[in-house]
Coordinates of C-alpha atoms in Angstrom, one line a residue:
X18 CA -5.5 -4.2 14.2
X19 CA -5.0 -8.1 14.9
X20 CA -1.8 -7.4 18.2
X21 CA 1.7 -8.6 18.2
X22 CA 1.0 -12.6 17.0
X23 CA -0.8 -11.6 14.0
X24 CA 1.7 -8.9 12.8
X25 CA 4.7 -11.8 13.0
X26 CA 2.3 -14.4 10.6
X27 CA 1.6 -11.6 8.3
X28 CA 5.7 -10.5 8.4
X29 CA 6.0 -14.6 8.0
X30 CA 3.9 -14.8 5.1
X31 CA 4.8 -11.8 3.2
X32 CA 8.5 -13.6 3.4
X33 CA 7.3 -16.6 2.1
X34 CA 5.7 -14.7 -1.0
X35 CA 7.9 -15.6 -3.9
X36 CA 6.4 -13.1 -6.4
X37 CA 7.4 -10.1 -3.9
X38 CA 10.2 -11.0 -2.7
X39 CA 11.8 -11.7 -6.4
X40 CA 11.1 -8.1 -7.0
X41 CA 12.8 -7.1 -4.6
X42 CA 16.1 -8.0 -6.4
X43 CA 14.6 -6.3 -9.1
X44 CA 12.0 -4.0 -9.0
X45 CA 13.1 -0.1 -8.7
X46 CA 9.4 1.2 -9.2
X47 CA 6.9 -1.2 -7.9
X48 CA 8.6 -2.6 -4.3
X49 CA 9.0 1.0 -3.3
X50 CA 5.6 2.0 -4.2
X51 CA 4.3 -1.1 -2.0
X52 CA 6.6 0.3 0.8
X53 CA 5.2 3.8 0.8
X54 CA 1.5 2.5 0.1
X55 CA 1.1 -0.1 3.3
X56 CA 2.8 3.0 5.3
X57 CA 0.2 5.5 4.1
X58 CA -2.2 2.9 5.1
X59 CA -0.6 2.5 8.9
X60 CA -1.1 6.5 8.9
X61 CA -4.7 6.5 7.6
X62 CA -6.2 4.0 9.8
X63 CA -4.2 6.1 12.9
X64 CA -5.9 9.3 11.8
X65 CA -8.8 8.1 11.1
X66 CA -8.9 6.7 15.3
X67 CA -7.6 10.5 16.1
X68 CA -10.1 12.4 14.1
X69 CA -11.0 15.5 13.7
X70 CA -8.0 17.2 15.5
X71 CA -4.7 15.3 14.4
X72 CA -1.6 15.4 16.3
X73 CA 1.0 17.4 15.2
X74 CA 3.5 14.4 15.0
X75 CA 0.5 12.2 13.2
X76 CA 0.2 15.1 10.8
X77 CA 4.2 15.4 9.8
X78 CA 4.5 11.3 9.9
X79 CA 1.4 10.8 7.3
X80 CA 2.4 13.7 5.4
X81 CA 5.9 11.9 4.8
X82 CA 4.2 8.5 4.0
X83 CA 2.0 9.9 1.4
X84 CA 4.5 12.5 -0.3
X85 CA 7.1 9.5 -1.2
X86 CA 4.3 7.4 -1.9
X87 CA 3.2 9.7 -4.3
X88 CA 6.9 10.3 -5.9
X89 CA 7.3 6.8 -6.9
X90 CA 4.2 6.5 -8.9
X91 CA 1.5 9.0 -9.3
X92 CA -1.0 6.0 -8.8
X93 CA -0.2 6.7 -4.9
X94 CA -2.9 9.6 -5.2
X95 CA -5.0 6.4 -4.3
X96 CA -3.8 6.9 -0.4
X97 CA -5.3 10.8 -0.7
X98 CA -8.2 10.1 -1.9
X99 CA -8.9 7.1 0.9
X100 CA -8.3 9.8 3.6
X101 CA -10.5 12.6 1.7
X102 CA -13.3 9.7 1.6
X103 CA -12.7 8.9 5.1
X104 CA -12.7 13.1 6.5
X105 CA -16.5 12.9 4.6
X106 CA -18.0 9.9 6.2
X107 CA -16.2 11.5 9.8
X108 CA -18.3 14.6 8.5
X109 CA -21.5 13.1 7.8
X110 CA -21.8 10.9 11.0
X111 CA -18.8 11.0 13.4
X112 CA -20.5 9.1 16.3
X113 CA -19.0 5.7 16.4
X114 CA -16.8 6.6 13.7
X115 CA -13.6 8.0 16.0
X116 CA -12.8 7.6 19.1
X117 CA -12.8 11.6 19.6
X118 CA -15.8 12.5 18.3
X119 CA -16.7 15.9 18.4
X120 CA -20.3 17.6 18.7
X121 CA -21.7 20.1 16.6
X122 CA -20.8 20.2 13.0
X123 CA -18.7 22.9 13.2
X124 CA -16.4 21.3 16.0
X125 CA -16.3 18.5 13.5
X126 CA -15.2 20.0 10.1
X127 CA -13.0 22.9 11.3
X128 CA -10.3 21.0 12.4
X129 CA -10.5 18.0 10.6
X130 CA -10.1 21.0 7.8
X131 CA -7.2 22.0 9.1
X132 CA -5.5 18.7 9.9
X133 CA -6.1 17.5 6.4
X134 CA -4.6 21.1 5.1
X135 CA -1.2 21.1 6.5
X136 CA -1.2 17.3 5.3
X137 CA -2.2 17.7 2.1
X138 CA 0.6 20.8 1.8
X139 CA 3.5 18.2 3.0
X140 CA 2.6 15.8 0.9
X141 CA 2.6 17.8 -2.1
X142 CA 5.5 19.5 -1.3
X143 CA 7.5 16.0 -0.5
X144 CA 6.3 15.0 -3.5
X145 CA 7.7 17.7 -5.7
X146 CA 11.1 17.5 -4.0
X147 CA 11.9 13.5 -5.2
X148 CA 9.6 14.1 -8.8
X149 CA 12.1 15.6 -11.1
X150 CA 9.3 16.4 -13.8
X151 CA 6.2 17.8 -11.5
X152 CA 8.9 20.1 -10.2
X153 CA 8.8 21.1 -13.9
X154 CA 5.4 21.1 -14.1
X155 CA 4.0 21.5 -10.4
X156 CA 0.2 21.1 -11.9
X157 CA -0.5 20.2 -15.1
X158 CA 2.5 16.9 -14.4
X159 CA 0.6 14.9 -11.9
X160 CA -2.7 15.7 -14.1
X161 CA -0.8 14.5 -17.2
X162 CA 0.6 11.2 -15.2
X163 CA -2.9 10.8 -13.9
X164 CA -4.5 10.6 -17.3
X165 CA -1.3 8.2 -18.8
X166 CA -1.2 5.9 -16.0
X167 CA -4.5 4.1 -17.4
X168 CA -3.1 3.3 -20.8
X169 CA 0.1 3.2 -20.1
X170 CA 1.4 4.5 -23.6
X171 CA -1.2 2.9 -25.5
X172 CA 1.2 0.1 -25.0
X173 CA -0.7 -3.3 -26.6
X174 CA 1.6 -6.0 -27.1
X175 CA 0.5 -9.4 -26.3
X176 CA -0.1 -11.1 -23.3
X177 CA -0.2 -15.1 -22.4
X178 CA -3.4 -15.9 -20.2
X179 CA -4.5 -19.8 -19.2
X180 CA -2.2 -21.3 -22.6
X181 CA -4.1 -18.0 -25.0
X182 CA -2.6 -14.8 -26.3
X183 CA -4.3 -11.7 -26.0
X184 CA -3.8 -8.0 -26.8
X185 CA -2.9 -5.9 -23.8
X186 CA -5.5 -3.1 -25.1
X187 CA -8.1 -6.2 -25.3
X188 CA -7.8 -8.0 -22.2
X189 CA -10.6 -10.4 -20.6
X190 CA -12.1 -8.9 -17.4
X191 CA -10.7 -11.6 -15.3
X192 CA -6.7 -11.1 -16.3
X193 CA -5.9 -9.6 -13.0
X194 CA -8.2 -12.0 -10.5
X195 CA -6.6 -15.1 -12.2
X196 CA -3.3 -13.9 -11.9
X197 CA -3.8 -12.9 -8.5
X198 CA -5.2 -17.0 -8.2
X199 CA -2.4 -18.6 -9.3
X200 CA 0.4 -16.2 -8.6
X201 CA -0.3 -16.2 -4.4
X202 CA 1.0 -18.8 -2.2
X203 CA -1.8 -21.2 -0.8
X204 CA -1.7 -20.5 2.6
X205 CA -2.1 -16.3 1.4
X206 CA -5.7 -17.7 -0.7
X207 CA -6.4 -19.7 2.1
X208 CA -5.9 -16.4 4.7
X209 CA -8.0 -14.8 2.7
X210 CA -10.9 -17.1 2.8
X211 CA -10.9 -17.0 6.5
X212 CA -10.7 -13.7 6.8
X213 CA -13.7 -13.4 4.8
X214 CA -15.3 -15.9 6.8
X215 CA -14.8 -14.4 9.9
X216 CA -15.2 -10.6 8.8
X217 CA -19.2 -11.7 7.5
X218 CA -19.6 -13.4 11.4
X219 CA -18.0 -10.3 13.0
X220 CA -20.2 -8.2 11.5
X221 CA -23.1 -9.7 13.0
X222 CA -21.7 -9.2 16.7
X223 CA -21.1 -5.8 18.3
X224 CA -17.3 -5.0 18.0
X225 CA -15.4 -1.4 18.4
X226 CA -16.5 0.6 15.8
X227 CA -13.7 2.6 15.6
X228 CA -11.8 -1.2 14.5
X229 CA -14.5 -1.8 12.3
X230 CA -14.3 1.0 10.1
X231 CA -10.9 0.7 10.4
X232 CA -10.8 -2.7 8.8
X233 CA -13.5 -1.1 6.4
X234 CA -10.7 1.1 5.0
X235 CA -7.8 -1.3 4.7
X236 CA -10.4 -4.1 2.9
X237 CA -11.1 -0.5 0.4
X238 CA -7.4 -0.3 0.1
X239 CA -6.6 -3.5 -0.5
X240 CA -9.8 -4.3 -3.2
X241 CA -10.1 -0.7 -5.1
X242 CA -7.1 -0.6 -7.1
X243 CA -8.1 -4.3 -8.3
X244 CA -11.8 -3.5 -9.1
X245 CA -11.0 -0.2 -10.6
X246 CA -8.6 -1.6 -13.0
X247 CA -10.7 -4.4 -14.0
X248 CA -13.9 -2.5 -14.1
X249 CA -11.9 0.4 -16.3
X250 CA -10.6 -2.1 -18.5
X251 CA -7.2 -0.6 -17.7
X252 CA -4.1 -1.6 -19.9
X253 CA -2.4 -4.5 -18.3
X254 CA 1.2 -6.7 -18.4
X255 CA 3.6 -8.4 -16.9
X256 CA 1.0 -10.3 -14.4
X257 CA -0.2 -8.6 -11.7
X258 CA 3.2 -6.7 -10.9
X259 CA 1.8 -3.1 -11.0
X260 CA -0.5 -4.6 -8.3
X261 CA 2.0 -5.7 -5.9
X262 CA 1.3 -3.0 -3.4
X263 CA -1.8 -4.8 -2.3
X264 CA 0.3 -8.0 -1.4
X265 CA 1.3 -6.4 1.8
X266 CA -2.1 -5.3 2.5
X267 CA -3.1 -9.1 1.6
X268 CA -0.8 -10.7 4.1
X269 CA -2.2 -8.4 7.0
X270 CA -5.7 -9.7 6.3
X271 CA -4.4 -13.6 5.7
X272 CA -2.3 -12.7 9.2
X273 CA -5.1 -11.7 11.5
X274 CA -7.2 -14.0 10.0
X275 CA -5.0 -16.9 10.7
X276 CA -4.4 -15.7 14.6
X277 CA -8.0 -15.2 15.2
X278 CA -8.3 -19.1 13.7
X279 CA -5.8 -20.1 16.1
X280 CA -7.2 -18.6 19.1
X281 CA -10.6 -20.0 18.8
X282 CA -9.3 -23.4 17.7
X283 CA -7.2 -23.6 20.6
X284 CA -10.2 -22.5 23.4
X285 CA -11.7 -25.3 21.6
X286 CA -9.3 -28.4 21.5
X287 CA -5.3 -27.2 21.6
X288 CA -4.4 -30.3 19.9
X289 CA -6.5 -29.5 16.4
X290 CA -4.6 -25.7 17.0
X291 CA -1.4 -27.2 16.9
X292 CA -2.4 -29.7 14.3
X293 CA -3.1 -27.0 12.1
X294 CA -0.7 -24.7 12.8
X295 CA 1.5 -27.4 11.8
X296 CA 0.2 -28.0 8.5
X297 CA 0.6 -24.1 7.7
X298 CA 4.0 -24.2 8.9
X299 CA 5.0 -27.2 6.6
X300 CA 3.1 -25.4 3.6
X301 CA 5.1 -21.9 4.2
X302 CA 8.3 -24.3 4.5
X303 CA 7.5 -25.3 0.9
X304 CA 7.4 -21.6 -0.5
X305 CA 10.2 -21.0 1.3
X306 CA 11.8 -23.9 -0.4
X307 CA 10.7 -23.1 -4.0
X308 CA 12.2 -19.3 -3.4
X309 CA 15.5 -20.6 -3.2
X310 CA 15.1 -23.1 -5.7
X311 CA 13.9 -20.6 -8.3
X312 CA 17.2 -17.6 -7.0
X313 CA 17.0 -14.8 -8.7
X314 CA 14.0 -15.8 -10.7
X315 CA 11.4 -16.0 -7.4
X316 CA 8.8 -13.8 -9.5
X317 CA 8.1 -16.4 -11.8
X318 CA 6.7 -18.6 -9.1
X319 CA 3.1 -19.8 -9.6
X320 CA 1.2 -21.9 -7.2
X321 CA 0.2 -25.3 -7.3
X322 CA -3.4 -24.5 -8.8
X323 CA -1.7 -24.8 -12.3
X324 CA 0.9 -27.1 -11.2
X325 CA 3.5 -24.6 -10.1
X326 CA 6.4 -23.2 -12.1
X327 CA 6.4 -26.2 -14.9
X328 CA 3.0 -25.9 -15.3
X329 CA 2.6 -22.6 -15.7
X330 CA 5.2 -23.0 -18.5
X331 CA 3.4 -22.0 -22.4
X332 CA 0.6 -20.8 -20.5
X333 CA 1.2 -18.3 -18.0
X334 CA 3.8 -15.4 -18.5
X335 CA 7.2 -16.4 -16.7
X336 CA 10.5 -14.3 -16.9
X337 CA 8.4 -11.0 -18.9
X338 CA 11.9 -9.0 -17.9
X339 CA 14.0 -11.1 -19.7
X340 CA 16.1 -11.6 -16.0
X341 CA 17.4 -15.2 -17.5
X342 CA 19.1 -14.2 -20.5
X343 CA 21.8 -13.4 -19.1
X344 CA 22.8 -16.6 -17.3
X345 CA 21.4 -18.3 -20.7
X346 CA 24.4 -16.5 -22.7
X347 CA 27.0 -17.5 -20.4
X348 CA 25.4 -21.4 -20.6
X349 CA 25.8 -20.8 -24.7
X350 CA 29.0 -19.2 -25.1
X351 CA 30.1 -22.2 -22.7
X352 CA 29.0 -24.5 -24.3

């Protein structure tokens, strides 16, 4: 989407994200599901260039990418239901919409049909093979999971939010937006404003539709599961971790925003470019620096909107896995 320059910042900044990179150490469930997710995405934004009639190879590869992503968490439907919404809108007006559009209706659904069939079966399948418990139950499990994953157990312990406790069952509608605030890295928020900035003026020029819509889709991915959740008033803990497979998604967006910035800063006057890219390079070199200062605890980093780790402290949830007490017994039986 963005060429080679703007998939090494968002690599770069996705390194320099303390909270995802700390559950990486960690994090059996929720790394893994990020994995599969930004790879389901990669395969949706390719089919959608290659509808109606998908490759054989582009079939088998997105197939793969949305089975695991399914058999780590059954929240991965998500990816399913993206390509389903994108097969309608192909349906409804495929001119502009792929770069192989086809002609009558017919010539448009048929295929596509088909395509979406054999992925849909290997996906299933896949999933099956690595979920121990849908194998059981090959229907009425993922329906089940679907209808748990909301509540979560009707788990409702408490939760610490800006220095006030609040049920998990009973959550204010901005609990996962703040987190998201003061949990990403500056230069992240600050990719993100751009990007906005330049996706509104993009929109008013003509650009490759195909792209656009393509961007369309991994914006949807990346916002959904956030507005869904808050909207649904969906159980919630533990920060935004059950939200960390949009970071990946985020740092694409922050990446290509940043190398369109430095493109037309430096047709402009090379000196402000490199001025600037500077200043983003000494600001990564910071997160870089508070990862290693914080070893093995990066996922308790906050940003300096509340004054980083330390001021986060009594207000903000910090080690919610308890990763600490460990090294906290061998300080006490020391001592």
């Amino acid at each position: 989407l963005g060429g080679p320059r703007a998939a090494m910042l968002a690599l770069c900044l996705l390194a320099a994200e303390p909270s995802f990179m700390g559950h990486r150490f960690i994090n059996p469930k929720d790394i893994p599901l990020a994995a599969g997710y930004v790879w389901s995405i990669y395969y949706l934004l390719r089919c959608i260039g290659r509808f109606p009639s998908l490759p054989n190879g582009l079939i088998v590869k997105t197939g793969i990418a949305f089975g695991l992503t399914l058999s780590f968490r059954v929240g991965g439907a998500l990816v399913v239901g993206y390509l389903l919404l994108a097969a309608l809108f192909y349906i409804a007006r495929s001119q502009g919409f792929s770069a192989h559009p086809a002609g009558r209706p017919n010539r448009r659904w048929v295929p596509l049909a088909k395509s979406l069939f054999w992925i849909g079966a290997l996906t299933y399948a896949l999933m099956l093979a690595f979920w121990p418990w849908a194998l059981v139950h090959p229907l009425r499990g993922p329906l089940e999971a679907l209808r748990e994953i909301s509540r979560f157990g009707g788990w409702s312990g408490p939760i610490l939010l800006a220095g006030k406790e609040y049920y998990a069952t009973d959550l204010p509608v901005f609990y996962l937006p703040l987190y998201f605030l003061v949990k990403l890295p500056e230069l992240e928020l600050v990719g993100l404003a751009v990007g906005t900035a330049l996706a509104v003026r993009q929109l008013r020029t003509r650009a490759d539709p195909v792209l656009i819509r393509s961007w369309v889709f991994l914006v949807l991915a990346m916002v959904f599961p956030v507005v869904y959740a808050v909207l649904t008033r969906a159980v919630m803990y533990d920060t935004h971790r059950h939200f960390l497979f949009v970071i990946p998604l985020i740092c694409v967006v922050a990446g290509a925003a940043f190398d369109r910035l430095w493109a037309g800063l430096y047709s402009m006057r090379p000196a402000l470019a490199v001025g600037t890219a500077a200043v983003g390079v000494l600001v990564a070199a910071e997160s870089a620096t508070t990862q290693v200062r914080l070893h093995p605890y990066e996922y308790v980093y906050y940003n300096h909107l509340v004054g980083g780790v330390a001021g986060a402290a009594d207000r903000y949830e910090l080690d919610y896995w308890g990763m600490s007490y460990r090294e906290a017994v061998g300080i006490l039986v020391k001592y």
